[in-house]
Amino acid sequence: MKQTQATLLDRALQAQITSVQAAKRRLADALQLAEDKHYAEMRASEQKRHAQMVAAELVYDETVKPINKAWERAFAAALKASFRSTAALDQANRAALNDKTSFEEALPFIRSEIPADMPGLQEKLTSMQQELGARHKATSAAVSAAHRESSNKGENKTLAAAKKKKERGVAAAKRKLERAKRTINDRFARRKAKIDARLDQAKAAAQSQFDQSSEARKQAWAAYLEATRHAEESLLSALN
């Protein structure tokens, strides 16, 4: 009887061990499956968010492009009008600068080729240099004054209005882009919360199934012990 009882106990213990190992494998497989599914869903959601962000940036670029082109045309037109009104003074200033530069470049050769003791040479060269410098200074001042006067006319007002229009357009496009980004991020956050919730639910379901199998094993073991006790009591009763 003891040998038979030991054999039954061995079998019961082995069945218990096998059941625990199988339950652990099922739990591990279920958890891994949940993690893999969570990773795949998150990767797809992140890729979707990235594509939406890129699309929003492209929309912004397409919106801003004509605004910048309009500003460039207005700026070029204002600049052209400004230079057109000061063209003669600009030409005179360039001529004065060229004369001054040419004289200064030729000055060392003049001094080396003309006798230094020639009466009045140094005074004349100095006077010419001063006159050319004063001429260029005067033409430069005239050009600057003409540009200031031109900038105070209607061209400057038109350019300021074009600049303000550009800034308003770009600011509106940026606000629209930021709203789109916030919407995309909010949608991603909601999707992520649902994906995380599904992961938690899958893990909880796997753990619950493992706990139920554990409870079933406990009950089976208790039933085995109860049956063994009844068998021993019946045997003792019969022997008595």
XYZ file of C-alpha atoms in Angstrom:
240
model
C 0.000 0.000 0.000
C 2.818 2.442 0.800
C 4.506 1.700 -2.524
C 1.241 2.300 -4.386
C 0.577 5.492 -2.445
C 4.104 6.758 -3.165
C 3.609 6.022 -6.823
C 0.334 7.960 -6.848
C 2.025 10.860 -5.040
C 4.886 10.892 -7.543
C 2.423 10.968 -10.399
C 0.418 13.762 -8.774
C 3.544 15.824 -8.157
C 4.794 15.255 -11.700
C 1.413 16.271 -13.098
C 1.519 19.392 -10.915
C 5.008 20.313 -12.163
C 4.041 19.707 -15.792
C 0.921 21.838 -15.398
C 2.917 24.706 -13.833
C 5.525 24.620 -16.590
C 2.874 24.604 -19.300
C 1.028 27.484 -17.641
C 4.245 29.500 -17.392
C 4.999 28.900 -21.075
C 1.501 30.017 -22.033
C 1.908 33.114 -19.863
C 5.296 33.969 -21.362
C 4.002 33.401 -24.908
C 0.934 35.535 -24.280
C 3.030 38.371 -22.793
C 5.505 38.247 -25.673
C 2.673 38.237 -28.206
C 1.145 41.270 -26.494
C 4.506 43.092 -26.506
C 5.093 42.294 -30.197
C 1.628 43.512 -31.140
C 2.130 46.654 -29.043
C 5.468 47.365 -30.756
C 3.971 46.877 -34.240
C 0.996 49.144 -33.482
C 3.225 51.845 -31.963
C 5.626 51.703 -34.910
C 2.750 52.092 -37.368
C 1.297 54.963 -35.324
C 4.656 56.761 -35.146
C 5.168 56.361 -38.892
C 1.699 57.780 -39.482
C 2.476 60.770 -37.269
C 5.772 61.353 -39.105
C 4.015 61.243 -42.497
C 1.377 63.685 -41.261
C 4.057 66.046 -39.918
C 5.896 65.981 -43.248
C 2.624 66.662 -45.086
C 1.896 69.621 -42.770
C 5.389 71.042 -43.378
C 4.891 70.703 -47.140
C 1.592 72.556 -46.911
C 3.374 75.317 -44.958
C 6.140 75.542 -47.573
C 3.631 75.723 -50.419
C 1.714 78.439 -48.560
C 4.782 80.546 -47.772
C 6.430 80.205 -51.188
C 4.125 82.632 -53.074
C 4.207 85.028 -50.116
C 8.007 85.193 -50.262
C 7.959 85.560 -54.042
C 5.535 88.481 -53.806
C 7.812 90.141 -51.246
C 10.871 89.596 -53.434
C 9.097 91.186 -56.411
C 8.037 94.181 -54.310
C 11.548 94.573 -52.884
C 13.162 94.329 -56.324
C 10.720 96.880 -57.731
C 11.360 99.317 -54.872
C 15.114 98.846 -55.171
C 14.969 99.387 -58.926
C 12.901 102.550 -58.486
C 15.332 103.829 -55.874
C 18.373 103.247 -58.080
C 16.576 104.681 -61.107
C 15.976 107.937 -59.255
C 19.641 108.154 -58.234
C 21.238 106.679 -61.374
C 22.999 109.896 -62.435
C 24.439 110.486 -58.972
C 25.540 106.840 -58.738
C 27.321 107.158 -62.059
C 29.053 110.357 -60.969
C 30.101 108.709 -57.718
C 31.548 105.689 -59.555
C 33.430 108.016 -61.901
C 34.863 109.972 -58.966
C 35.910 106.738 -57.256
C 37.551 105.426 -60.426
C 39.465 108.693 -60.922
C 40.615 108.671 -57.299
C 41.658 104.999 -57.458
C 43.431 105.419 -60.824
C 45.400 108.421 -59.566
C 46.446 106.631 -56.356
C 47.560 103.580 -58.365
C 49.572 105.771 -60.777
C 51.060 108.012 -58.075
C 54.068 105.749 -57.203
C 55.042 105.488 -60.894
C 54.712 109.255 -61.411
C 56.995 109.932 -58.479
C 59.535 107.391 -59.687
C 59.612 108.650 -63.279
C 59.522 112.457 -62.763
C 62.515 114.055 -61.055
C 61.779 114.640 -57.434
C 63.453 118.063 -57.497
C 61.058 119.391 -60.091
C 59.674 122.659 -58.683
C 56.132 122.392 -57.360
C 55.751 118.652 -58.169
C 54.988 117.376 -54.706
C 52.574 120.219 -53.998
C 50.740 119.583 -57.259
C 50.432 115.837 -56.629
C 49.173 116.436 -53.127
C 46.671 118.987 -54.371
C 45.365 116.635 -57.085
C 45.005 113.801 -54.582
C 43.101 116.027 -52.175
C 40.803 117.297 -54.937
C 39.989 113.777 -56.126
C 39.332 112.657 -52.540
C 37.073 115.638 -51.888
C 35.222 115.009 -55.145
C 34.548 111.368 -54.247
C 33.493 112.330 -50.747
C 31.031 114.872 -52.138
C 29.528 112.445 -54.653
C 29.198 109.760 -51.960
C 27.364 112.173 -49.684
C 25.094 113.187 -52.565
C 24.255 109.541 -53.310
C 23.474 108.817 -49.652
C 21.252 111.873 -49.408
C 19.445 110.897 -52.607
C 18.802 107.363 -51.317
C 17.464 108.726 -48.057
C 15.165 111.068 -49.918
C 14.030 108.210 -52.167
C 13.326 105.957 -49.192
C 11.052 108.631 -47.714
C 8.896 108.707 -50.828
C 6.087 106.427 -51.916
C 8.440 103.556 -52.763
C 9.370 103.177 -49.120
C 5.727 103.148 -48.043
C 4.909 100.542 -50.666
C 7.825 98.401 -49.542
C 6.809 98.718 -45.888
C 3.260 97.650 -46.753
C 4.573 94.684 -48.758
C 6.827 93.680 -45.872
C 3.958 93.857 -43.387
C 1.778 91.791 -45.726
C 4.520 89.184 -45.986
C 4.993 89.029 -42.220
C 1.235 88.633 -41.655
C 1.011 85.886 -44.268
C 3.976 83.961 -42.891
C 2.711 84.331 -39.310
C -0.724 83.017 -40.319
C 0.878 80.050 -42.107
C 2.991 79.313 -39.022
C -0.053 79.414 -36.757
C -1.847 77.029 -39.087
C 1.190 74.733 -39.085
C 1.390 74.754 -35.283
C -2.336 73.961 -35.025
C -1.865 71.072 -37.435
C 1.094 69.779 -35.406
C -0.870 69.983 -32.166
C -3.765 68.107 -33.765
C -1.401 65.418 -35.065
C 0.274 65.053 -31.663
C -3.088 64.914 -29.867
C -4.301 62.182 -32.207
C -1.058 60.286 -31.688
C -1.392 60.610 -27.909
C -4.938 59.213 -28.056
C -3.846 56.328 -30.284
C -0.901 55.618 -27.979
C -3.202 55.561 -24.934
C -5.479 53.030 -26.659
C -2.511 50.900 -27.744
C -1.046 50.976 -24.228
C -4.458 50.105 -22.787
C -4.726 47.096 -25.113
C -1.279 45.975 -23.977
C -2.286 46.262 -20.324
C -5.514 44.373 -21.009
C -3.664 41.596 -22.833
C -1.152 41.269 -19.991
C -3.924 41.278 -17.398
C -5.844 38.614 -19.342
C -2.736 36.429 -19.588
C -2.005 36.868 -15.894
C -5.652 36.133 -15.031
C -5.538 32.937 -17.060
C -2.344 31.912 -15.295
C -3.913 32.708 -11.910
C -7.000 30.656 -12.801
C -4.835 27.687 -13.770
C -2.964 28.115 -10.502
C -6.231 28.134 -8.576
C -7.366 25.042 -10.477
C -4.154 23.262 -9.543
C -4.648 24.206 -5.906
C -8.174 22.825 -5.964
C -7.028 19.650 -7.738
C -4.277 19.189 -5.184
C -6.712 19.733 -2.324
C -9.078 17.187 -3.892
C -6.192 14.737 -4.226
C -5.242 15.179 -0.582
C -8.876 14.789 0.481
C -9.237 11.611 -1.585
C -6.009 10.241 -0.126
C -7.224 11.002 3.402
C -10.546 9.270 2.754
C -8.738 6.251 1.277
C -6.495 5.994 4.338
C -9.487 6.335 6.659
C -11.382 3.642 4.744
C -8.346 1.365 4.854
C -7.892 1.845 8.583
C -11.583 1.276 9.150
C -11.440 -1.952 7.166
C -8.365 -3.136 9.074
C -9.968 -2.361 12.386
